[in-house]
Coordinates of C-alpha atoms and ligand atoms in Angstrom, one line a residue:
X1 CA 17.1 -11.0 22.0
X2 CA 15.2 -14.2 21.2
X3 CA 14.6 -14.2 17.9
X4 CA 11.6 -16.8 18.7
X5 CA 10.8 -14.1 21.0
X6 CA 6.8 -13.4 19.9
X7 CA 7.5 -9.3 18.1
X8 CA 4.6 -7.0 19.9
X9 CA 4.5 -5.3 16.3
X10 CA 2.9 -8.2 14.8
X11 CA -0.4 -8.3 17.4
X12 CA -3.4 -6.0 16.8
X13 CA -5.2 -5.0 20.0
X14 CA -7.3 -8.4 19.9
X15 CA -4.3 -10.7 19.7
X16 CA -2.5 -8.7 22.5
X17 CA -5.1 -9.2 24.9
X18 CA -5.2 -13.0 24.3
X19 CA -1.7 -13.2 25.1
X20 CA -1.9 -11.1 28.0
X21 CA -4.8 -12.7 29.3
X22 CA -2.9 -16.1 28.4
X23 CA -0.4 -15.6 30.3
X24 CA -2.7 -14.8 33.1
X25 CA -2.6 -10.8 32.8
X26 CA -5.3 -7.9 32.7
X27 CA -6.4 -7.4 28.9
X28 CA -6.3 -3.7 29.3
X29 CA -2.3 -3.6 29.2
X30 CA -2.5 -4.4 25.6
X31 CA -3.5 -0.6 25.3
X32 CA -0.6 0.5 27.2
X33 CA 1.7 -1.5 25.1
X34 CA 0.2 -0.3 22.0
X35 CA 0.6 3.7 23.0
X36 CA 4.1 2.9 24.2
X37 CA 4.8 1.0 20.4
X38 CA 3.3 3.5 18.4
X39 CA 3.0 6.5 20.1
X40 CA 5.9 7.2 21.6
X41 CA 7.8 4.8 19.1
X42 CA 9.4 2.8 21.7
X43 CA 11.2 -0.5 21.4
X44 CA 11.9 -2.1 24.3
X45 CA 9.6 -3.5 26.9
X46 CA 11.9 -2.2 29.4
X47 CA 10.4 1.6 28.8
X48 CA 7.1 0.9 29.0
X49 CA 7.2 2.2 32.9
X50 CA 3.7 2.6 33.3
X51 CA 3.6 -1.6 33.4
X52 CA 4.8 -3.1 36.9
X53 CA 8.5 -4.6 36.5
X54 CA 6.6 -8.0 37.0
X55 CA 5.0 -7.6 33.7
X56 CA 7.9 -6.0 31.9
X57 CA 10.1 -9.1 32.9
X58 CA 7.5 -11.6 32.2
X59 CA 6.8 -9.8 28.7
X60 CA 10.5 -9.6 27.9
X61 CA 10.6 -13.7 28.5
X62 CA 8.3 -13.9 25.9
X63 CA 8.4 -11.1 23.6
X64 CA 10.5 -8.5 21.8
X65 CA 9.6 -5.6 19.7
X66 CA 11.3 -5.3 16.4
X67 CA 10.6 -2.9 12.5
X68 CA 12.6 -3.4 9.3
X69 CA 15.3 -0.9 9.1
X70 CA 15.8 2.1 6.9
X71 CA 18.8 0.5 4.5
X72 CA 18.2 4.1 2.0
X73 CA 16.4 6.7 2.1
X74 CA 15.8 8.8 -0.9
X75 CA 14.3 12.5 -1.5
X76 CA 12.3 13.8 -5.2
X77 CA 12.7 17.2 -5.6
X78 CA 9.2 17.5 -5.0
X79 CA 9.5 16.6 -1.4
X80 CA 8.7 12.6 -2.2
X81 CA 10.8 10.1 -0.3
X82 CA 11.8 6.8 -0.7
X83 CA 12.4 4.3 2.1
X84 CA 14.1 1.6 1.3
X85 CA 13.6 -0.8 3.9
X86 CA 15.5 -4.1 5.0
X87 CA 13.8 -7.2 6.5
X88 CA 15.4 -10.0 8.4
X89 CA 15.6 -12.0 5.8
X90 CA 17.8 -9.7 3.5
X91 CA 14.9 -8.8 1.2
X92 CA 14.2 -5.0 0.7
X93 CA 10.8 -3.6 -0.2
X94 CA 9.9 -0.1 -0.8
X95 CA 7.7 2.7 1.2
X96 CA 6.6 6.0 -0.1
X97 CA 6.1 9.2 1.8
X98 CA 4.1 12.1 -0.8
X99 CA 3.6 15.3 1.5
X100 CA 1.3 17.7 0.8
X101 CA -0.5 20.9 2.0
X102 CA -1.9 20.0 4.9
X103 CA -1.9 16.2 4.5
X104 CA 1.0 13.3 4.3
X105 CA 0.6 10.0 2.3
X106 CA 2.4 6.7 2.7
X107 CA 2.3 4.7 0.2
X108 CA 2.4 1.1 1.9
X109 CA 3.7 -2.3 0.6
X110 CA 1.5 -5.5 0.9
X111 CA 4.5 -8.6 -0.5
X112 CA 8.1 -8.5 -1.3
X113 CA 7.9 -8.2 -5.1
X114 CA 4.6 -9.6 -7.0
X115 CA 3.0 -12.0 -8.8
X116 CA 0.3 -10.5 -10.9
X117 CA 2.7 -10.0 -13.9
X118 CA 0.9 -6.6 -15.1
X119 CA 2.6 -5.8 -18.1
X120 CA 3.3 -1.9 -17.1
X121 CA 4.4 -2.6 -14.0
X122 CA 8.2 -2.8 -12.6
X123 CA 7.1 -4.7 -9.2
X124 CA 5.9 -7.3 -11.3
X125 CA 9.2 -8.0 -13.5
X126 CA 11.2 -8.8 -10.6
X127 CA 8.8 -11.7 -9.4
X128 CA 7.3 -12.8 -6.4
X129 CA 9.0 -13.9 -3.2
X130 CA 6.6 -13.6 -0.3
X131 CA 4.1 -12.3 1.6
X132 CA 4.9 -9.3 4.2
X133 CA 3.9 -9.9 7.6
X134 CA 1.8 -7.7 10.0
X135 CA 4.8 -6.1 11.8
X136 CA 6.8 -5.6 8.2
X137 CA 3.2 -4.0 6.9
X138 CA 2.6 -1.7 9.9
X139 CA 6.3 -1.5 10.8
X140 CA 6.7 0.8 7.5
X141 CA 4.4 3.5 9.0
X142 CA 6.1 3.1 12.4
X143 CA 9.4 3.6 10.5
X144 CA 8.2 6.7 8.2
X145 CA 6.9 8.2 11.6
X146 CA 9.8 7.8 13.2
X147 CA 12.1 9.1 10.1
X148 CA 9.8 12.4 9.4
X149 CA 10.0 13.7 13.0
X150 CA 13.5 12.6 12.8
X151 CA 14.2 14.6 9.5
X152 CA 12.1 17.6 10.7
X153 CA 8.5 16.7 10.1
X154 CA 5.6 18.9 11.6
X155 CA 5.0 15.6 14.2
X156 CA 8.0 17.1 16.0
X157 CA 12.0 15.6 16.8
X158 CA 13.6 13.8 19.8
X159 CA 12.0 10.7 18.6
X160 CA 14.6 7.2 19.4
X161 CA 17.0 6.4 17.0
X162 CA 17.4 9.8 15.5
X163 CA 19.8 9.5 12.9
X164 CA 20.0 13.7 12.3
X165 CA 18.0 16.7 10.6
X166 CA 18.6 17.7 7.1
X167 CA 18.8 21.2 7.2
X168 CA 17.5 21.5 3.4
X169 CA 14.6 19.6 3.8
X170 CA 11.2 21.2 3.8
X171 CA 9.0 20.6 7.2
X172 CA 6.6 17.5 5.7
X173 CA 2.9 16.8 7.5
X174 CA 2.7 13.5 9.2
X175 CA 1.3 10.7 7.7
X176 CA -2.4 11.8 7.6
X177 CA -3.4 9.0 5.1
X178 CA -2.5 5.7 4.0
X179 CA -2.7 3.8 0.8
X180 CA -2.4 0.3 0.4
X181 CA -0.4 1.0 -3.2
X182 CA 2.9 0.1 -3.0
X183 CA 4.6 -3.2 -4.0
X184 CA 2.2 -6.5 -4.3
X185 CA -1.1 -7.2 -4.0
X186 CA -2.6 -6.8 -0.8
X187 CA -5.8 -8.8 -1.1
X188 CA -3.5 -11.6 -1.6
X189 CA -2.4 -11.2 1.6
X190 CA -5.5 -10.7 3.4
X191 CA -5.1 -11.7 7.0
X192 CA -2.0 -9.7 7.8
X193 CA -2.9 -6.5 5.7
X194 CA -6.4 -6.4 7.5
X195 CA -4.7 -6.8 10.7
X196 CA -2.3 -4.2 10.1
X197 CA -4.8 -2.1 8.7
X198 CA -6.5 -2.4 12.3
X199 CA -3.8 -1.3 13.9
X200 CA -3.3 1.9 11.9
X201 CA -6.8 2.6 12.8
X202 CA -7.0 1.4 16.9
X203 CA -6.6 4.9 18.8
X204 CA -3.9 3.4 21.0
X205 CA -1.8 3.3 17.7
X206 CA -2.3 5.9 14.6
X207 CA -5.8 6.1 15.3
X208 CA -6.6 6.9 11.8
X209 CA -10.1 6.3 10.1
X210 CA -11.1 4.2 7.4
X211 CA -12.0 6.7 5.0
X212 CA -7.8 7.7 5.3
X213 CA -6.5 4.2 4.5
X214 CA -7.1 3.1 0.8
X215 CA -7.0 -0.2 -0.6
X216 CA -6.1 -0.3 -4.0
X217 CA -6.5 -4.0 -5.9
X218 CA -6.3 -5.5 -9.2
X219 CA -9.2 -6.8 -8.7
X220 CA -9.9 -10.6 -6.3
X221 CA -13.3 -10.7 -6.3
X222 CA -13.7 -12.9 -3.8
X223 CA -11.5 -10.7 -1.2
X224 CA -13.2 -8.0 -2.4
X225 CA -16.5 -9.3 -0.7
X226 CA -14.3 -10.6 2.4
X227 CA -12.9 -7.4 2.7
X228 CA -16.0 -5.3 3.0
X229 CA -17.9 -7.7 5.4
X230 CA -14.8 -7.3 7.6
X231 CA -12.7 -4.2 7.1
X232 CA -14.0 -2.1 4.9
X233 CA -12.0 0.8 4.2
X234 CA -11.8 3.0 1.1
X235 CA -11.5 0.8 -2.0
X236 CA -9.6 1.4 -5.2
X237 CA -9.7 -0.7 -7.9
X238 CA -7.1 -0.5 -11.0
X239 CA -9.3 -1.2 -14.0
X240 CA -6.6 0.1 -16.8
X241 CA -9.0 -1.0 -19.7
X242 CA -12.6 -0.8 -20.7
X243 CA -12.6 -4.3 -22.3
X244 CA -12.0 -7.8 -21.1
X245 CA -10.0 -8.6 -24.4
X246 CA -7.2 -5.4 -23.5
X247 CA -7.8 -6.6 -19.7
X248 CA -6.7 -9.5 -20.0
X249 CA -3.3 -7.9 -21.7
X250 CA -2.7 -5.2 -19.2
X251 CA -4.1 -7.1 -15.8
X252 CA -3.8 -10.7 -16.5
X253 CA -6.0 -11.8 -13.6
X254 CA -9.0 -10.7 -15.3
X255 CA -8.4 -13.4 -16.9
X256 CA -10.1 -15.1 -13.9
X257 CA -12.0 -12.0 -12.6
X258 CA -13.4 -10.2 -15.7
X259 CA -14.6 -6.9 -16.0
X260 CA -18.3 -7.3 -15.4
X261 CA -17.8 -9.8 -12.2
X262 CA -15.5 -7.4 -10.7
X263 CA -18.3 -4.7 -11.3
X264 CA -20.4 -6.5 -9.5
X265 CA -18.2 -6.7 -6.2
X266 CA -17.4 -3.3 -6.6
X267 CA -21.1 -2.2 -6.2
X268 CA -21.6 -5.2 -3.9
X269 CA -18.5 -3.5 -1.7
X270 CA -20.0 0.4 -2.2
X271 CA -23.4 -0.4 -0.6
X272 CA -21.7 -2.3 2.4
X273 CA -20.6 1.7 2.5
X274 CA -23.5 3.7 2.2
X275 CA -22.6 4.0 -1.6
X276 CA -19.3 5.6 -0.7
X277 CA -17.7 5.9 -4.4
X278 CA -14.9 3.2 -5.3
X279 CA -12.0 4.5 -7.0
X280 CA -11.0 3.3 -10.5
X281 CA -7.3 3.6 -11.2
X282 CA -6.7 4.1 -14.9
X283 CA -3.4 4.2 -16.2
X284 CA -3.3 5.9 -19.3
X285 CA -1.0 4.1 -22.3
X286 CA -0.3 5.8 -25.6
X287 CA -1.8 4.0 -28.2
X288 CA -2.8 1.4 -26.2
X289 CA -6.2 2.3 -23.5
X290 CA -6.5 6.2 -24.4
X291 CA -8.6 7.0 -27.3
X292 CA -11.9 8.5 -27.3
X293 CA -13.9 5.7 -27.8
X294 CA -12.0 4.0 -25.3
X295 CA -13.2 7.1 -22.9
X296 CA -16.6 6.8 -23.9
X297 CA -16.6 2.8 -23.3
X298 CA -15.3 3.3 -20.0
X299 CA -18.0 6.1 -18.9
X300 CA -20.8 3.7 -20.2
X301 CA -19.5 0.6 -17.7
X302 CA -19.2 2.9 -14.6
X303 CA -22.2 4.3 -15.2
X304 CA -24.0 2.8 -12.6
X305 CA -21.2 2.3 -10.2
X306 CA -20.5 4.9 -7.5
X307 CA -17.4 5.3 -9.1
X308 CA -14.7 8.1 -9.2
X309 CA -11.9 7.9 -11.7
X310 CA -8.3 8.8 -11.1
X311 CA -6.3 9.1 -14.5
X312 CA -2.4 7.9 -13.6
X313 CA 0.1 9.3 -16.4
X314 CA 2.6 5.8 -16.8
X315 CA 5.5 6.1 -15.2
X316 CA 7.8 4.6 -17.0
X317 CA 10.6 1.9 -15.9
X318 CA 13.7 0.1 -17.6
X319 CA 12.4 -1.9 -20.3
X320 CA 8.8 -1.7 -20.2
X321 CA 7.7 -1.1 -23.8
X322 CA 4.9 1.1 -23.4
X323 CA 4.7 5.0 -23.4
X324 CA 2.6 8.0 -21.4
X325 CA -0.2 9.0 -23.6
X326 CA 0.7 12.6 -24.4
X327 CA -1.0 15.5 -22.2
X328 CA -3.5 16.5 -25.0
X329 CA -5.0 12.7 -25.0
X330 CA -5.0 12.5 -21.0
X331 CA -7.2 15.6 -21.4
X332 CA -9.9 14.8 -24.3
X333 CA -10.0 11.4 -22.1
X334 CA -10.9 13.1 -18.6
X335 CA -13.1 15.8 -20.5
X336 CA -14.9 13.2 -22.2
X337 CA -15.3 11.2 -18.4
X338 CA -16.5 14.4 -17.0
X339 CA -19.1 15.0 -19.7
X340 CA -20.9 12.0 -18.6
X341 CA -20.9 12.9 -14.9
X342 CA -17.5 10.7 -13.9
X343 CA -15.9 12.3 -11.3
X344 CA -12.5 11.8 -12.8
X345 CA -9.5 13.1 -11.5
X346 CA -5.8 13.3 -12.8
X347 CA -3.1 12.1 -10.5
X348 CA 0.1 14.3 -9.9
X349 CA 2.9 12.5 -10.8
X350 CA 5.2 12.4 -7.8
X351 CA 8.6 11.4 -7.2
X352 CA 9.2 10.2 -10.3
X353 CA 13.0 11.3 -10.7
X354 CA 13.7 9.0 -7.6
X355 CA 11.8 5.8 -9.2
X356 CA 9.4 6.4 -6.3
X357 CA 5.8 6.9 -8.6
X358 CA 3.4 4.4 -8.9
X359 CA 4.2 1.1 -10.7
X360 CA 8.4 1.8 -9.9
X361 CA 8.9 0.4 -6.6
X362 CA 11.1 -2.3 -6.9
X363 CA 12.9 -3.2 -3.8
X364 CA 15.3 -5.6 -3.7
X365 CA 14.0 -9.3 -4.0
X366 CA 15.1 -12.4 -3.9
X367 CA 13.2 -14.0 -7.5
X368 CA 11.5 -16.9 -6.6
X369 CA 9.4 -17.4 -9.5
X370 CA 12.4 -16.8 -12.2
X371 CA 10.7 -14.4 -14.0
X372 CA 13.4 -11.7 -13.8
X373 CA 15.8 -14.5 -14.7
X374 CA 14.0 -15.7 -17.8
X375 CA 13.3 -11.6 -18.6
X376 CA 17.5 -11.4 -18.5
X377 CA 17.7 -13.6 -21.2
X378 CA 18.6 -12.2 -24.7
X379 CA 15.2 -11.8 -26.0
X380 CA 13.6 -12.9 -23.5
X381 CA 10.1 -11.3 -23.1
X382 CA 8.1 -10.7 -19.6
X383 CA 6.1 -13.7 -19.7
X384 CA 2.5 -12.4 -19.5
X385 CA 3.1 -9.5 -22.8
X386 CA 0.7 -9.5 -25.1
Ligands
LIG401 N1 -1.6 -4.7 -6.7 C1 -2.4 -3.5 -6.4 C2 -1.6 -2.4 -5.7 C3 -0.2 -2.1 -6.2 S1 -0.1 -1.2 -7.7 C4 -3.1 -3.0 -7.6 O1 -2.9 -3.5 -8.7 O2 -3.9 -2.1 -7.5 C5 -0.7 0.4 -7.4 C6 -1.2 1.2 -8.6 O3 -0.1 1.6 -9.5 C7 -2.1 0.3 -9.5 O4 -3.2 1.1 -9.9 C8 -1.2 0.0 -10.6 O5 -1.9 -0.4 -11.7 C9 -0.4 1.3 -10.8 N2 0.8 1.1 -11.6 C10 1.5 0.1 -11.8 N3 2.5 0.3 -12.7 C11 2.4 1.6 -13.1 C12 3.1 2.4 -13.9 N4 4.2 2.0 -14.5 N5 2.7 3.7 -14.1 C13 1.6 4.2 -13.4 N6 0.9 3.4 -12.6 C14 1.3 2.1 -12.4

């Protein structure tokens, strides 16, 4: 195999008609290519019978199909699992299945590692190395499809490259719902995350809808906007304070995007979508963004923002100084949302005793910035703490 070859996984339905149509073929194949990928998880152009053996050979000149591959694979006792996948260049990033009844959620990296620097955040001490591209992005859905029907999931067995059934291992939905959450930021990364985020949605592939795939962001205004005038799918934003001065702590990029601006695009972004509500990710921090007043401060600034908030517990990694605000305070924070008519949810913590809940994926990256390095150091300190 070429590796030049062009890789089929990288081209939403638009690019593969170009190249057919470049290379002198009928646009509509790109649909049969697509089902074949995706559908019926095939990897080489040879299989795709249903194309003449003209096209197959010319194709196979040109092109190849190729996913990361599964280098560990990892199950919570709550049914969670951990992929941890390999890329060509040796770096490993991190997807996350969460099944439950009736629905199956992957939890999707955008970049190898990250470069936002959050404070609570593992991804973010390990640095940033680069962006994913569109086959790496989509190519972890192909892969968890491929592993769940592998390991037993309700989406059925026999599919290629089965690597066995684990006879323990509850029957798990298949994905039903994607959300842009895992490691990096994907508005930083716009062009190949909204053209993977096609392909999960193009009926020849996962045909899912936009209200299943969630975006979640720290908050790029500018993408923001770009993102609803072009692919606007459900939007989460992770606000984690209800002040620029502990913003710009927690989320250093507010530093460039502050609170009220990124307001602004949220309700810019919610009436490209008939006012569908945004979703404000909260983590809550002992001591730190969980007090009453805090509560009340954050009700008062989503007040006119079609807004629902989802409360995350911290999950808590190796040498991140913060702590989970006890359960009491999670509670007299969510009451006090809900008496001011937030829609405010709690989030389940899942998979936490694999290091697969939010804010723990780590991969295995290749530092380019140096921040791990300078973190190593004896008292060295991650660089954005307050
Ligand atoms: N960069 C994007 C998406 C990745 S983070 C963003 O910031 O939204 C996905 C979510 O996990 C974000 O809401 C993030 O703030 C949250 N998160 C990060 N570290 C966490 C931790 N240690 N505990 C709980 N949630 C965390």
């Amino acid at each position: 195999m070429q590796s030049t070859a062009t890789n089929l996984a990288s081209l939403d339905r638009a690019s593969m008609e170009s190249m057919l149509s470049d290379m002198g073929e009928k646009r509509f194949h790109a649909a049969q290519v697509l089902r074949w990928i995706y559908q019926r998880r095939v990897t080489s152009i040879d299989a795709m019978t249903d194309l003449s053996k003209m096209l197959r050979l010319r194709l196979k000149r040109r092109a190849a199909i190729r996913f990361p591959e599964v280098a560990a694979r990892q199950v919570s006792v709550d049914g969670t699992v951990k992929y941890l996948l390999k890329l060509a260049d040796g770096n490993c990033i991190e997807t996350v299945f969460i099944p439950e009844i009736g629905r199956g959620t992957l939890c999707v990296s955008s970049q190898v590692g990250c470069g936002l620097n959050c404070t609570f955040c593992a991804t973010a001490r390990q640095g940033f190395n680069r962006n994913l591209s569109v086959d790496e992005i989509i190519g972890q859905v192909w892969v968890a499809g491929r592993e769940l029907a592998s390991f037993g999931g309700v989406n059925g067995g026999g599919a290629e490259g089965e690597t066995g059934r684990d006879a323990g291992c509850p029957p798990s939905p298949p994905v039903t719902n994607i959300v842009m959450m895992g490691m990096g930021e994907p508005l930083l990364n716009f062009d190949s995350v909204v053209c993977a985020m096609r392909l999960m949605m193009d009926d020849c592939s996962f045909g899912l809808s936009r209200r299943r795939i969630t975006l979640s962001t720290a908050g790029l205004v500018p993408a923001i906007d770009r993102l609803g005038a072009t692919c606007a799918v459900s939007l989460a934003v992770s606000l984690h304070a209800p002040d620029d001065e502990l913003r710009n702590r927690l989320v250093p990029l507010n530093k460039k995007y502050p609170i009220a601006e990124l307001l602004q695009a949220c309700r810019r972004y919610a009436g490209a979508r008939n006012r569908r509500r945004i979703t404000f990710e909260y983590v809550l921090l002992k001591d730190v963004n969980d007090s009453p007043a805090q509560a009340r401060a954050l009700a008062c600034l989503l007040g006119d923002v079609p807004a629902k908030v989802n409360l995350i517990p911290f999950n808590p990694s190796l040498g991140i100084e913060y702590r989970r605000s006890p359960r009491p305070a999670v509670e007299r924070f969510r009451d006090i949302l809900i008496s001011r008519n937030l829609f405010t949810v709690t989030r389940k913590t899942r998979g936490d005793d694999i290091d697969a809940a939010c804010g723990q994926l780590t991969g295995r990256v290749a530092d380019r910035t140096g921040r791990s390095r300078r973190f190593r150091q004896p008292g060295g300190q991650p660089p954005a703490a307050a």
